[in-house]
Structures are given as structure tokens and as C-alpha cells.
Short mmCIF file of C-alpha atoms and ligand atoms in Angstrom, two decimals:
data_model
loop_
_atom_site.label_atom_id
_atom_site.label_comp_id
_atom_site.label_asym_id
_atom_site.label_seq_id
_atom_site.Cartn_x
_atom_site.Cartn_y
_atom_site.Cartn_z
CA MET A 1 -19.11 23.95 24.33
CA ALA A 2 -19.45 20.38 23.13
CA LEU A 3 -17.58 19.50 19.99
CA PRO A 4 -19.68 17.96 17.23
CA MET A 5 -18.62 14.36 17.52
CA ARG A 6 -20.78 11.37 16.87
CA ARG A 7 -21.73 9.16 19.75
CA ILE A 8 -20.80 5.59 18.99
CA VAL A 9 -21.76 2.58 20.99
CA LYS A 10 -20.09 -0.43 19.63
CA THR A 11 -20.74 -3.89 20.92
CA LYS A 12 -18.23 -6.51 19.96
CA GLY A 13 -19.20 -9.63 21.86
CA PHE A 14 -18.37 -8.90 25.45
CA LEU A 15 -16.57 -5.75 24.56
CA MET A 16 -18.22 -2.37 25.00
CA ILE A 17 -16.77 0.75 23.57
CA ARG A 18 -18.60 3.93 24.36
CA ARG A 19 -17.81 7.19 22.80
CA LYS A 20 -19.16 10.23 24.46
CA GLN A 21 -19.09 13.83 23.39
CA LEU A 22 -15.89 15.44 24.49
CA SER A 23 -16.00 18.86 25.99
CA CYS A 24 -13.65 21.34 24.45
CA CYS A 25 -11.36 21.07 27.43
CA GLU A 26 -11.29 17.27 27.32
CA PHE A 27 -10.56 17.35 23.64
CA GLN A 28 -7.60 19.58 24.22
CA THR A 29 -6.31 17.23 26.87
CA SER A 30 -6.63 14.40 24.40
CA CYS A 31 -4.63 16.45 21.92
CA LYS A 32 -1.75 16.96 24.31
CA TYR A 33 0.59 16.23 21.47
CA PHE A 34 0.39 19.83 20.42
CA CYS A 35 2.41 20.81 23.42
CA ARG A 36 4.56 17.70 23.88
CA ASP A 37 8.24 18.52 23.63
CA MET A 38 9.03 15.91 21.09
CA VAL A 39 6.81 13.90 18.81
CA ARG A 40 8.19 10.38 18.49
CA VAL A 41 6.05 7.95 16.56
CA ARG A 42 6.58 4.45 15.36
CA PHE A 43 5.30 2.27 12.60
CA ALA A 44 5.42 -1.25 14.01
CA PRO A 45 4.55 -3.89 11.42
CA SER A 46 4.85 -7.63 11.96
CA PRO A 47 6.81 -9.34 9.19
CA THR A 48 4.04 -11.75 8.27
CA GLY A 49 3.90 -11.04 4.53
CA TYR A 50 3.69 -8.19 2.07
CA LEU A 51 2.69 -4.81 3.45
CA HIS A 52 -0.89 -3.98 2.57
CA LEU A 53 -2.60 -0.69 1.87
CA GLY A 54 -3.91 -0.31 5.43
CA SER A 55 -0.39 -0.59 6.83
CA LEU A 56 1.01 1.86 4.30
CA ARG A 57 -1.68 4.29 5.39
CA THR A 58 -0.64 3.84 9.04
CA ALA A 59 2.99 4.41 8.06
CA LEU A 60 2.01 7.55 6.13
CA PHE A 61 0.02 9.03 9.03
CA ASN A 62 2.85 8.35 11.45
CA TYR A 63 5.41 9.83 9.11
CA CYS A 64 3.34 12.95 8.46
CA LEU A 65 2.64 13.54 12.13
CA ALA A 66 6.36 13.28 12.91
CA LYS A 67 7.46 15.50 10.05
CA SER A 68 4.77 18.10 10.55
CA LYS A 69 5.77 18.49 14.20
CA GLY A 70 9.53 18.35 13.73
CA GLY A 71 9.50 14.92 15.37
CA VAL A 72 11.02 11.52 14.73
CA SER A 73 9.56 8.55 12.90
CA ILE A 74 10.65 5.08 13.85
CA LEU A 75 10.34 1.72 12.19
CA ARG A 76 10.09 -1.18 14.63
CA ILE A 77 9.72 -4.74 13.44
CA GLU A 78 7.43 -6.74 15.72
CA ASP A 79 8.52 -10.30 15.14
CA THR A 80 7.99 -11.93 18.50
CA ASP A 81 5.52 -14.39 17.06
CA GLN A 82 8.13 -16.49 15.34
CA SER A 83 5.56 -18.92 13.97
CA ARG A 84 3.96 -16.21 11.79
CA LYS A 85 7.21 -14.70 10.63
CA ILE A 86 7.83 -14.88 6.86
CA GLU A 87 11.36 -15.04 5.54
CA GLY A 88 12.29 -11.85 3.70
CA ALA A 89 9.22 -9.89 4.86
CA THR A 90 11.25 -7.44 6.97
CA GLU A 91 13.50 -6.57 4.03
CA GLU A 92 10.41 -6.18 1.87
CA ILE A 93 8.78 -3.76 4.36
CA ILE A 94 11.93 -1.67 4.48
CA LYS A 95 12.10 -1.57 0.68
CA VAL A 96 8.45 -0.55 0.32
CA LEU A 97 8.80 2.27 2.86
CA ASP A 98 11.85 3.58 1.01
CA TRP A 99 10.00 3.33 -2.27
CA ALA A 100 7.12 5.32 -0.80
CA GLY A 101 9.51 7.97 0.52
CA LEU A 102 8.60 7.11 4.13
CA THR A 103 12.13 6.19 5.20
CA PRO A 104 12.22 6.29 9.01
CA ASP A 105 14.61 8.38 11.08
CA GLU A 106 15.33 5.41 13.34
CA GLY A 107 14.98 1.78 12.42
CA PRO A 108 16.67 -1.53 11.67
CA VAL A 109 18.77 -0.18 8.79
CA ILE A 110 19.69 3.28 9.97
CA GLY A 111 19.85 2.34 13.68
CA GLY A 112 19.29 4.94 16.40
CA PRO A 113 19.70 5.58 20.11
CA TYR A 114 16.94 3.19 21.21
CA GLY A 115 17.80 0.14 19.11
CA PRO A 116 17.85 -2.62 18.22
CA TYR A 117 14.65 -1.98 16.27
CA ILE A 118 13.78 -5.62 15.63
CA GLN A 119 12.00 -7.16 18.60
CA SER A 120 13.61 -10.59 18.32
CA GLU A 121 16.92 -8.82 19.00
CA ARG A 122 15.59 -7.21 22.19
CA LYS A 123 14.87 -10.33 24.24
CA GLN A 124 17.12 -9.21 27.09
CA ILE A 125 15.20 -5.95 27.42
CA TYR A 126 11.92 -7.85 27.83
CA GLN A 127 13.44 -10.28 30.30
CA ASP A 128 14.72 -7.36 32.39
CA ALA A 129 11.30 -5.73 32.22
CA VAL A 130 9.67 -8.96 33.38
CA GLU A 131 12.14 -9.15 36.23
CA THR A 132 11.12 -5.63 37.31
CA LEU A 133 7.46 -6.67 37.48
CA LEU A 134 8.29 -9.90 39.32
CA GLN A 135 10.33 -7.95 41.88
CA LYS A 136 7.42 -5.55 42.37
CA GLY A 137 5.09 -8.47 42.91
CA ALA A 138 3.06 -7.31 39.90
CA ALA A 139 3.73 -10.50 37.94
CA TYR A 140 4.13 -14.16 38.74
CA LEU A 141 5.29 -17.46 37.31
CA CYS A 142 2.56 -19.71 35.99
CA PHE A 143 3.14 -23.45 35.58
CA CYS A 144 -0.29 -24.39 34.28
CA THR A 145 -0.05 -26.95 31.51
CA GLU A 146 -1.66 -26.56 28.11
CA LYS A 147 -3.89 -29.47 29.12
CA ARG A 148 -5.23 -27.64 32.16
CA LEU A 149 -5.80 -24.45 30.20
CA SER A 150 -7.65 -26.36 27.55
CA LEU A 151 -9.88 -27.99 30.20
CA LEU A 152 -10.64 -24.54 31.63
CA ARG A 153 -11.64 -23.35 28.17
CA LYS A 154 -13.89 -26.34 27.55
CA GLU A 155 -15.53 -25.93 30.93
CA ALA A 156 -16.23 -22.26 30.22
CA TYR A 157 -17.79 -23.09 26.85
CA ARG A 158 -19.95 -25.69 28.54
CA ARG A 159 -21.20 -23.03 30.94
CA LYS A 160 -21.64 -20.65 27.99
CA GLU A 161 -19.08 -18.27 29.47
CA ILE A 162 -16.13 -16.50 27.91
CA PRO A 163 -13.05 -18.62 28.69
CA LYS A 164 -10.49 -16.99 30.90
CA TYR A 165 -7.57 -18.10 32.98
CA ASP A 166 -8.53 -18.56 36.65
CA ASN A 167 -5.30 -16.99 37.96
CA LYS A 168 -4.54 -20.18 39.88
CA CYS A 169 -0.74 -19.71 40.02
CA ARG A 170 -1.04 -16.26 41.59
CA ASN A 171 -1.09 -18.00 44.93
CA LEU A 172 1.92 -20.29 44.63
CA THR A 173 4.32 -20.02 47.53
CA PRO A 174 8.04 -19.41 46.88
CA ASP A 175 8.73 -23.03 47.85
CA GLU A 176 6.13 -24.38 45.46
CA ILE A 177 7.64 -22.26 42.69
CA GLU A 178 11.16 -23.55 43.39
CA GLU A 179 9.90 -27.10 43.48
CA LYS A 180 8.13 -26.82 40.12
CA LYS A 181 11.17 -25.16 38.60
CA ALA A 182 13.35 -27.97 39.91
CA GLN A 183 11.00 -30.49 38.32
CA GLY A 184 11.63 -28.74 34.99
CA ILE A 185 7.97 -27.83 34.47
CA PRO A 186 7.80 -25.14 31.75
CA TRP A 187 6.48 -21.79 32.97
CA VAL A 188 5.26 -18.48 31.65
CA VAL A 189 5.08 -15.12 33.38
CA ARG A 190 1.68 -13.53 33.91
CA LEU A 191 0.66 -10.05 34.98
CA LYS A 192 -1.66 -9.65 37.98
CA VAL A 193 -4.61 -7.59 36.80
CA ASP A 194 -7.35 -6.67 39.24
CA ASN A 195 -8.95 -3.86 37.33
CA TRP A 196 -9.79 -4.36 33.69
CA ASN A 197 -11.96 -1.30 33.58
CA GLN A 198 -9.91 1.02 31.42
CA SER A 199 -10.54 4.24 29.60
CA TRP A 200 -8.56 6.73 27.62
CA ASN A 201 -8.99 9.79 25.47
CA ASP A 202 -8.33 8.57 22.00
CA VAL A 203 -7.02 11.40 19.83
CA VAL A 204 -9.30 10.26 17.01
CA TYR A 205 -12.22 8.51 18.72
CA GLY A 206 -12.55 10.64 21.81
CA HIS A 207 -13.27 9.11 25.20
CA ILE A 208 -13.28 5.33 25.13
CA ALA A 209 -14.12 3.09 28.04
CA ILE A 210 -13.71 -0.66 27.83
CA ASN A 211 -14.30 -3.24 30.46
CA HIS A 212 -12.90 -6.35 28.96
CA GLU A 213 -12.36 -8.71 31.81
CA GLU A 214 -10.04 -11.63 31.24
CA GLY A 215 -7.60 -13.79 33.14
CA ASP A 216 -4.13 -12.58 34.03
CA PRO A 217 -2.37 -12.11 30.68
CA VAL A 218 0.88 -13.82 29.74
CA LEU A 219 3.88 -11.52 29.40
CA LEU A 220 6.66 -13.95 28.70
CA LYS A 221 6.09 -17.23 26.90
CA ALA A 222 7.68 -20.57 27.73
CA ASP A 223 10.10 -20.13 24.80
CA GLY A 224 11.48 -16.97 26.42
CA TYR A 225 9.82 -14.70 23.86
CA PRO A 226 7.59 -11.89 25.11
CA THR A 227 3.95 -11.82 24.04
CA TYR A 228 3.04 -9.26 21.43
CA HIS A 229 1.34 -6.87 23.90
CA PHE A 230 4.14 -6.95 26.42
CA ALA A 231 6.88 -6.26 23.87
CA ASN A 232 4.78 -3.55 22.29
CA VAL A 233 4.37 -1.65 25.58
CA VAL A 234 7.93 -2.13 26.77
CA ASP A 235 9.26 -0.89 23.44
CA ASP A 236 6.92 2.08 23.19
CA HIS A 237 8.12 3.13 26.62
CA HIS A 238 11.83 2.53 26.02
CA MET A 239 11.70 4.16 22.60
CA LYS A 240 10.01 7.20 24.19
CA ILE A 241 7.03 7.00 21.86
CA SER A 242 4.78 10.03 22.32
CA HIS A 243 1.87 8.94 20.07
CA VAL A 244 0.68 5.54 19.03
CA LEU A 245 -1.05 5.83 15.65
CA ARG A 246 -2.35 2.47 14.55
CA GLY A 247 -5.33 0.80 12.93
CA GLU A 248 -8.69 0.76 14.66
CA GLU A 249 -8.42 -3.03 15.03
CA TRP A 250 -5.93 -2.42 17.85
CA GLN A 251 -8.37 -0.40 19.91
CA SER A 252 -9.57 -3.48 21.78
CA SER A 253 -5.98 -4.27 22.83
CA THR A 254 -5.42 -0.85 24.33
CA PRO A 255 -6.82 -1.74 27.82
CA LYS A 256 -4.26 -4.53 28.04
CA HIS A 257 -1.58 -2.02 27.18
CA LEU A 258 -2.89 0.44 29.75
CA VAL A 259 -2.80 -2.11 32.57
CA LEU A 260 0.81 -2.79 31.67
CA TYR A 261 1.71 0.92 31.84
CA GLN A 262 0.02 1.04 35.24
CA ALA A 263 1.90 -2.02 36.48
CA PHE A 264 5.21 -0.44 35.56
CA GLY A 265 4.15 2.99 36.79
CA TRP A 266 4.86 4.48 33.35
CA ASP A 267 2.95 7.25 31.58
CA PRO A 268 1.22 5.84 28.51
CA PRO A 269 1.65 7.56 25.16
CA LEU A 270 -1.35 9.15 23.46
CA PHE A 271 -3.38 6.74 21.40
CA ALA A 272 -4.80 7.65 18.02
CA HIS A 273 -6.59 4.81 16.31
CA LEU A 274 -7.14 5.19 12.60
CA PRO A 275 -10.50 4.28 11.10
CA LEU A 276 -10.94 1.22 8.94
CA ILE A 277 -10.42 1.33 5.21
CA LEU A 278 -13.28 -0.19 3.24
CA ASN A 279 -13.70 -1.30 -0.34
CA ALA A 280 -15.74 0.88 -2.68
CA ASN A 281 -18.81 -1.26 -1.88
CA GLY A 282 -18.44 -0.74 1.87
CA THR A 283 -17.05 -4.18 2.69
CA LYS A 284 -13.88 -4.60 4.71
CA LEU A 285 -10.72 -4.27 2.67
CA SER A 286 -9.48 -7.81 2.40
CA LYS A 287 -7.39 -9.90 0.11
CA ARG A 288 -10.44 -11.78 -1.06
CA GLN A 289 -11.62 -8.68 -2.94
CA GLY A 290 -8.47 -8.44 -5.04
CA ASP A 291 -4.93 -7.83 -4.15
CA ILE A 292 -4.36 -5.15 -1.55
CA THR A 293 -0.62 -5.43 -1.13
CA VAL A 294 1.51 -2.39 -1.86
CA GLU A 295 3.69 -4.68 -3.97
CA TYR A 296 0.77 -5.35 -6.28
CA PHE A 297 0.15 -1.67 -6.97
CA LYS A 298 3.85 -1.02 -7.30
CA LYS A 299 4.17 -3.74 -9.93
CA LYS A 300 1.22 -2.34 -11.82
CA GLY A 301 3.17 0.88 -12.14
CA TYR A 302 1.36 3.18 -9.75
CA LEU A 303 3.89 5.70 -8.54
CA PRO A 304 4.42 6.15 -4.80
CA GLU A 305 3.03 9.70 -4.69
CA VAL A 306 -0.11 8.47 -6.42
CA LEU A 307 -0.66 5.61 -4.01
CA LEU A 308 -0.07 7.85 -0.98
CA ASN A 309 -2.51 10.46 -2.24
CA TYR A 310 -5.05 7.71 -2.87
CA LEU A 311 -4.71 6.62 0.75
CA THR A 312 -5.29 10.15 2.02
CA LEU A 313 -8.79 9.94 0.58
CA THR A 314 -9.85 7.76 3.50
CA GLY A 315 -9.59 8.69 7.15
CA GLY A 316 -9.31 12.44 6.68
CA GLY A 317 -6.34 14.30 8.10
CA PHE A 318 -5.13 15.88 4.87
CA GLY A 319 -8.08 17.86 3.59
CA THR A 320 -7.86 15.98 0.28
CA SER A 321 -11.08 14.95 -1.38
CA SER A 322 -12.38 12.58 -4.01
CA THR A 323 -14.23 15.42 -5.67
CA THR A 324 -11.11 17.42 -6.49
CA LEU A 325 -8.67 14.49 -6.68
CA GLN A 326 -5.42 16.34 -6.73
CA CYS A 327 -2.01 14.76 -6.32
CA TYR A 328 0.26 16.39 -3.76
CA SER A 329 3.93 15.76 -3.16
CA LEU A 330 4.90 14.12 0.11
CA ASP A 331 6.17 17.48 1.39
CA GLN A 332 2.84 19.08 0.58
CA LEU A 333 1.00 16.22 2.30
CA ILE A 334 3.09 16.78 5.41
CA GLN A 335 2.14 20.43 5.40
CA LYS A 336 -1.53 19.63 4.91
CA PHE A 337 -1.61 16.95 7.60
CA ASP A 338 -3.51 17.78 10.75
CA MET A 339 -4.34 15.16 13.37
CA LYS A 340 -7.40 17.15 14.34
CA ASN A 341 -8.95 16.37 10.97
CA VAL A 342 -8.56 12.61 11.14
CA THR A 343 -12.05 11.17 11.17
CA ALA A 344 -13.47 8.39 13.31
CA HIS A 345 -15.60 6.87 10.57
CA SER A 346 -14.37 4.29 8.12
CA GLY A 347 -13.62 5.45 4.62
CA ARG A 348 -14.08 3.78 1.26
CA LEU A 349 -11.39 3.40 -1.34
CA ASP A 350 -12.59 3.56 -4.91
CA PRO A 351 -10.01 2.16 -7.37
CA GLN A 352 -11.31 4.52 -10.05
CA ASN A 353 -9.90 7.38 -8.02
CA LEU A 354 -6.51 5.73 -8.05
CA ASP A 355 -6.52 5.76 -11.84
CA ILE A 356 -7.73 9.33 -12.02
CA LEU A 357 -4.99 10.40 -9.61
CA SER A 358 -2.40 8.46 -11.54
CA ARG A 359 -3.31 10.05 -14.86
CA LYS A 360 -3.45 13.53 -13.33
CA TYR A 361 -0.09 13.04 -11.71
CA LEU A 362 1.56 11.78 -14.87
CA LEU A 363 0.07 14.52 -17.02
CA GLU A 364 1.37 17.14 -14.61
CA LYS A 365 4.75 15.48 -14.58
CA PHE A 366 4.75 15.40 -18.36
CA GLU A 367 4.28 19.16 -18.42
CA THR A 368 7.71 19.72 -16.90
CA LYS A 369 10.93 19.18 -18.84
CA GLU A 370 12.55 16.91 -16.27
CA GLY A 371 9.34 15.02 -15.62
CA GLN A 372 8.88 14.41 -19.30
CA ALA A 373 12.47 13.18 -19.74
CA GLU A 374 12.04 10.90 -16.74
CA LEU A 375 8.81 9.41 -18.09
CA VAL A 376 10.32 8.86 -21.52
CA GLN A 377 13.30 7.00 -20.07
CA TYR A 378 11.05 5.04 -17.74
CA THR A 379 8.84 3.93 -20.62
CA ILE A 380 11.79 2.97 -22.79
CA GLN A 381 13.23 0.82 -20.02
CA LEU A 382 9.86 -0.69 -19.27
CA VAL A 383 9.23 -1.79 -22.83
CA ARG A 384 12.80 -2.98 -23.29
CA ASP A 385 12.57 -5.17 -20.19
CA HIS A 386 9.17 -6.51 -21.11
CA TYR A 387 9.83 -7.31 -24.76
CA LYS A 388 13.45 -8.32 -24.23
CA THR A 389 13.37 -11.42 -26.38
CA ARG A 390 10.48 -10.60 -28.65
CA LEU A 391 11.61 -7.38 -30.25
CA SER A 392 12.52 -7.66 -33.90
CA SER A 393 15.49 -6.22 -35.77
CA GLU A 394 17.98 -3.71 -34.42
CA GLU A 395 16.73 -1.25 -36.98
CA ASN A 396 13.21 -1.53 -35.64
CA GLN A 397 14.41 -1.15 -32.08
CA GLU A 398 16.18 2.01 -33.02
CA LEU A 399 12.88 3.35 -34.36
CA ILE A 400 10.85 2.26 -31.37
CA PHE A 401 13.16 3.55 -28.70
CA ASN A 402 13.67 6.90 -30.24
CA GLU A 403 13.11 9.41 -27.44
CA ASP A 404 11.13 11.83 -29.60
CA HIS A 405 8.88 9.03 -30.69
CA ILE A 406 8.22 7.84 -27.13
CA ARG A 407 7.51 11.41 -26.10
CA THR A 408 4.91 11.75 -28.87
CA LEU A 409 3.47 8.41 -27.94
CA LEU A 410 3.05 9.37 -24.28
CA LYS A 411 1.48 12.64 -25.32
CA TRP A 412 -1.04 10.68 -27.33
CA ALA A 413 -1.73 8.00 -24.76
CA LEU A 414 -1.70 9.79 -21.40
CA PRO A 415 -4.72 12.07 -21.63
CA GLU A 416 -7.25 9.32 -22.36
CA ARG A 417 -5.76 5.95 -23.12
CA ILE A 418 -3.55 5.00 -20.23
CA THR A 419 -3.30 5.77 -16.55
CA ARG A 420 0.35 4.67 -16.22
CA PRO A 421 3.10 3.68 -18.68
CA GLU A 422 2.70 0.00 -17.73
CA GLU A 423 -0.59 -0.03 -19.59
CA LEU A 424 1.35 0.41 -22.81
CA LEU A 425 2.34 -3.22 -22.34
CA ASN A 426 -1.28 -4.36 -22.53
CA GLU A 427 -2.63 -6.45 -25.37
CA ASP A 428 -4.24 -3.39 -27.04
CA PHE A 429 -0.88 -1.78 -27.54
CA ILE A 430 1.16 -4.73 -28.74
CA PHE A 431 1.09 -3.22 -32.20
CA LEU A 432 3.32 -0.42 -30.94
CA TRP A 433 6.17 -2.76 -30.18
CA GLU A 434 5.81 -5.75 -32.48
CA VAL A 435 6.30 -5.37 -36.22
CA PRO A 436 3.71 -7.39 -38.15
CA ASP A 437 5.02 -10.67 -39.44
CA LYS A 438 5.80 -10.80 -43.16
CA SER A 439 4.14 -14.15 -43.76
CA ASP A 440 0.95 -12.97 -42.02
CA ILE A 441 0.94 -9.86 -44.21
CA SER A 442 1.43 -11.99 -47.28
CA ALA A 443 -1.47 -14.29 -46.38
CA PHE A 444 -3.68 -11.29 -45.70
CA LEU A 445 -2.81 -9.39 -48.85
CA GLU A 446 -3.47 -12.45 -51.00
CA LYS A 447 -7.13 -12.30 -50.04
CA THR A 448 -7.82 -8.58 -50.46
CA GLY A 449 -8.71 -8.83 -54.16
CA VAL A 450 -7.33 -5.33 -54.85
CA ASP A 451 -4.12 -3.84 -56.18
CA ASN A 452 -2.27 -3.93 -52.86
CA CYS A 453 0.81 -2.23 -54.26
CA ALA A 454 -1.17 0.76 -55.45
CA PHE A 455 -2.93 1.07 -52.10
CA LEU A 456 0.29 0.88 -50.12
CA LYS A 457 2.10 3.32 -52.41
CA LEU A 458 -0.72 5.79 -51.94
CA ALA A 459 -0.39 5.54 -48.15
CA LEU A 460 3.40 5.83 -48.31
CA ASP A 461 3.07 8.87 -50.45
CA VAL A 462 0.72 10.52 -47.98
CA VAL A 463 2.88 9.69 -44.97
CA ASN A 464 6.02 10.97 -46.67
CA THR A 465 4.50 14.21 -47.85
CA VAL A 466 1.99 15.20 -45.16
CA GLU A 467 3.09 18.56 -43.80
CA LEU A 468 2.33 17.79 -40.15
CA PHE A 469 2.29 14.27 -38.78
CA GLU A 470 -0.87 14.66 -36.73
CA VAL A 471 -3.96 12.47 -36.51
CA ASP A 472 -6.48 14.74 -38.25
CA ILE A 473 -4.07 15.95 -40.88
CA ILE A 474 -3.01 12.38 -41.72
CA HIS A 475 -6.64 11.33 -41.90
CA SER A 476 -7.76 14.06 -44.25
CA ALA A 477 -4.68 13.64 -46.47
CA ILE A 478 -5.43 9.93 -46.89
CA THR A 479 -9.10 10.62 -47.56
CA LYS A 480 -8.28 13.26 -50.15
CA LYS A 481 -5.68 11.16 -51.92
CA ALA A 482 -7.92 8.08 -51.99
CA LYS A 483 -10.76 10.12 -53.47
CA THR A 484 -8.52 11.47 -56.23
CA ALA A 485 -7.23 7.96 -56.97
CA LYS A 486 -10.79 6.63 -56.85
CA ILE A 487 -9.83 4.15 -54.16
CA SER A 488 -12.51 3.15 -51.71
CA LEU A 489 -11.64 4.04 -48.10
CA LYS A 490 -13.58 1.00 -47.00
CA MET A 491 -11.13 -1.19 -48.89
CA LEU A 492 -8.04 0.85 -48.11
CA MET A 493 -8.32 1.33 -44.35
CA PRO A 494 -8.45 -2.35 -43.30
CA ILE A 495 -5.40 -3.09 -45.43
CA LEU A 496 -3.44 -0.25 -43.91
CA ARG A 497 -4.56 -1.18 -40.44
CA TYR A 498 -3.50 -4.79 -40.90
CA VAL A 499 -0.07 -4.13 -42.37
CA LEU A 500 0.61 -1.60 -39.64
CA SER A 501 -0.75 -3.46 -36.64
CA SER A 502 -1.51 -7.12 -37.50
CA THR A 503 -5.11 -6.65 -36.50
CA LEU A 504 -8.37 -5.44 -37.93
CA GLU A 505 -9.45 -3.73 -34.75
CA GLY A 506 -8.21 -0.84 -32.70
CA PRO A 507 -7.89 2.90 -32.96
CA LYS A 508 -8.49 4.56 -36.34
CA VAL A 509 -5.72 4.18 -38.89
CA SER A 510 -4.49 7.75 -38.68
CA GLU A 511 -4.14 7.25 -34.92
CA VAL A 512 -2.25 4.02 -35.39
CA MET A 513 0.10 5.89 -37.70
CA PHE A 514 0.48 8.74 -35.26
CA ALA A 515 1.17 6.39 -32.37
CA LEU A 516 3.75 4.50 -34.40
CA GLY A 517 5.41 7.71 -35.50
CA LYS A 518 6.34 8.69 -39.02
CA ARG A 519 9.51 6.63 -39.33
CA GLN A 520 7.95 3.45 -37.95
CA THR A 521 4.89 3.87 -40.16
CA VAL A 522 7.07 4.26 -43.24
CA TYR A 523 9.10 1.24 -42.17
CA ARG A 524 6.01 -0.96 -41.85
CA LEU A 525 4.37 0.28 -45.07
CA GLN A 526 7.58 -0.36 -46.94
CA GLN A 527 7.84 -3.85 -45.51
CA ALA A 528 4.25 -4.53 -46.65
CA LEU A 529 5.02 -3.10 -50.08
CA GLU A 530 7.98 -5.45 -50.43
CA VAL A 531 5.73 -8.37 -49.53
CA ALA A 532 3.05 -7.21 -51.97
CA ASP A 533 5.64 -6.65 -54.69
CA SER A 534 7.13 -10.11 -54.32
CA SER A 535 3.75 -11.82 -54.41
CA ALA A 536 2.71 -9.73 -57.42
CA LEU A 537 5.69 -11.09 -59.39
N1 LIG B 1 2.52 -5.22 15.11
C1 LIG B 1 1.22 -4.66 14.91
C2 LIG B 1 0.80 -4.88 13.48
O1 LIG B 1 1.45 -5.57 12.75
C3 LIG B 1 1.21 -3.18 15.20
C4 LIG B 1 0.45 -2.84 16.40
C5 LIG B 1 0.72 -1.45 16.91
O2 LIG B 1 0.99 -0.56 16.08
O3 LIG B 1 0.70 -1.26 18.11
O4 LIG B 1 -0.18 -4.36 13.02
#
């Protein structure tokens, strides 16, 4: 029986990737991981900047595969390209993984039996590995200068061919090598590759065959650092990696990795390339379309569970869907994860879904006692930190940071107004935290042309006597009282709105009052009354 898999023929310049239908038996072979003794996976980022969403997704898939199979997840920092290394990026990656709950079982901080887990600290291991290949005659020293290589490239372009190294140094005699070494000519080590025709059963993409012919690849650079591909393979072998789960963009490098495994005589791990993540409009997720770093979303207040669930909406594997949009805990995600359901087609990420997930998650959290207490404390801290220097009197702070009040406020805001507590810091909600300025109130009241004191007393009376401090009840009490006092609502409401929130726009007055809470509303009305009284004198 043939499994229903799409046939993909992808042409990327000179690169051909063919995907054929896998027979049931082939598919099972490609899914050997089900019967492997131990699942050992690694997330192997390069510390070249902030971690982005695509990398967090790779980390999540690796983590879930390990945890769902009782295996081990490893963090390995691939920093052999020293020129691209960014100071502090490794620490940042570690922090983000901890934040997301994806703390590895082995890695730079926790250590482990196959460390060190930072490649720049493993130079000796790569040098030994190179030595093994040199001894076997599978690799050789190359003394070609940058100038010669550049000439080769130019010549190839002139002939409209793909540039590749001509393997010239393969044929150096031992004497020639010694002589060049003695002359102090810098050298690199290259791998002899005679067969670039490689294929493998990708756990996600099925059978892939690539014939990507190139010159003998460099393993060790002149500065003694290994090349990315060499270090990657040596480490995956030494760290006993069973499955390599990484982004689809690494698929074209896999043949190079396979020839290395062959040269050493090692069994390769299973490869599972993860499909691309696209923007909502189908374009490639890139920084140009807005920030895609995890740090950005973290700062905006999206909680880790929310971001992880958002990422499960692309690539399959978890059975989550953008029609139901439910937020699962990391433990639940692990249970739901199944490699067999990872899809080979790219998936789109719609930011609207992130907000829906965030609101759902917070509302569910708010339903539980502990979750509610946590959110209240979180919000208090958030506002305190943000308004540090701008908050007015101690008395006002005591009113604002009252836990009951913040709880009521969240209950009001979460269902429709905000998708995360951070949004309470937005312009629209400044009125919640900043008491209107007395001189502004004075200037405003001077121009109303009505008996401000009477209006404000009426409102104070309602607020103090209303039996339940709820939006509709407040609204109808004000309406009723104004009617009895023959005060026009059209005149009254803007005055109340202004003295409560320093603006003439925003939610309806009874909502403003509700969001401020009874005590804060009374406080602000009284302040306005004092101002009105003193100008009436
Ligand atoms: N160091 C590579 C990266 O930063 C990872 C490649 C791999 O997982 O093999 O994406």
C-alpha cells in the first residue's frame, strides 16, 4: 500500500530534490525511531543573535520528541564561525529556553556525559577526528591560496559553470606536503568525496535524493576551527544523537553530512526536516515583516505556553488547529506530539491566532484561584515598574494597587479589551493609572457653563449609594438621578468622563467608573469637586 504523500520535485539551482511515494515498509524504515533504544535529540543554534520563532519551534519539536519517548534533549551551541558570533547570544538562548520551559537535559549549563556542549570548547575533538580521516587517507591537506580559489571561481563564472574546487591538492606527495608546511604556507583539511549522489529517508519528507556535486569540502579551517558541517557531524556522532530535527533549510546540507558519516564509517542519525514557517500572507517569515524574535513576543507579554501553542499551529505534529485554537500545557503538548503527524508542507502563522490563544489562556488561568492570584500580582508589578516615576500620591497608589480592584479590572478587561496584561499599559488605558491633573480639571470646568458642583455631587451621590458597583447598574442609577434632578445627560457625561479620565473619549462613563473601582472613582470625583468648589468661591 502506498501512503498518501505528495510528490514534490523541487529545483533549487543545480540542486534536485525528489520526493517519491514511500511504500508502507519504507515509511516504517524511515521511522526507525519508534524502535530505537534511546531517543537523543539536540537543538543546535548558532549564537548569532536573538532566537527567532523558527528556532523556538525546532527546539519545541526536539524537546517534545525526547520527552514523549523517554529520551534526552540536548542543547549544543554551534559557534565555530567566530566572525558571526554575537556577544551574550548564548546566554540569551539559554534564558529563552528556560523561559519557554524547554530546559535541556544536557547542555552548557547543566553539563552532561558528552560535553562540553559549546563547539568552540571542543576543538581538540575535531582535530582528533580530522586526524582519523587523514590517517585513513579520506582527507588531505590543501595549501591552495585564497587567490587561487578566487581565480577558479572567476573562471567558472566565465564558463557559466557552478564554481567548485578542482581538488588539486589531493595529489600532493608527502614530500611536497612537508615542504609547503616548512615554508609556513597556511593549509586547510579537505575531505575526498567521489560520490556526491546521496539519498536518505527523511522522517518528514520521505525519500530524498540529491546529487549536489561540488569540490572536496573543507573540514578544518586555517585558523584551526572546524567548518560548520564537520563539527555538526562529529558532534552528532559523539553525542549519540538518534534524530536530527532541524529546519527545512538544512535539507540541502544533508548530503554533505552523509558523505562525512560514510568517510568515518559511522551510522548517520535519522533526519527529520521541519517545514518552513510562513507569514500569514504566505511570504517567508523574515525580520523585514516585523520582529520575529522570541524576545520581542516575550517583552510584549505573551506567555511561554501561548507562544508554544501558537507555534504548534504550523508544521503539524500536535493535532492542534487554528479552528479550535486551544492552549495546552507543555505536558499536554508532549503527550499530543507525534512525529508521524509532522507535515511536509510549509505552514502560515497568523498573528491574530496568537492573540486569540493568549486571551483564551489568560481567561482560563483567571478561572482558577491560583491563576487569578498570579495574574493580579503580575499586573500590579507590571504597572508599578512601568509607571515608577509617574504615579501620583501614596494614597492613590494604595487605591490602584488594591488586589481586589486589580482583580475586578482584569475581569473587565480580559474578555474583550486586552489579550495580555501588558496591553493595560497602552495609551487607551492611561486613565486607569494616572489621576487627572487638578489644573487641567480647573481649566475644563471653567468652560462647561453649568453648575459643576451640583453635577459632581450628583455623581458622587450615585457612586456612594449604588447597591452594586456594576456597569449597567451604575449607568441606570446615574440616568435616573439626572432625570430627577433635571440635569441633561449630554452635559453631565462629558464632565464626568473628563474629571475621571482627562479625556473626552473612551469607554462609556459607567465603564470608566467600573474600571477605576468605587474607591478610585470617589477619590477622583472628590478631587474634581474640590477644584470646582475653589473656583466657585
Ligand atoms: N547551527 C544550525 C543553526 O543555527 C543548526 C543546524 C542543525 O540543526 O543541524 O540553525
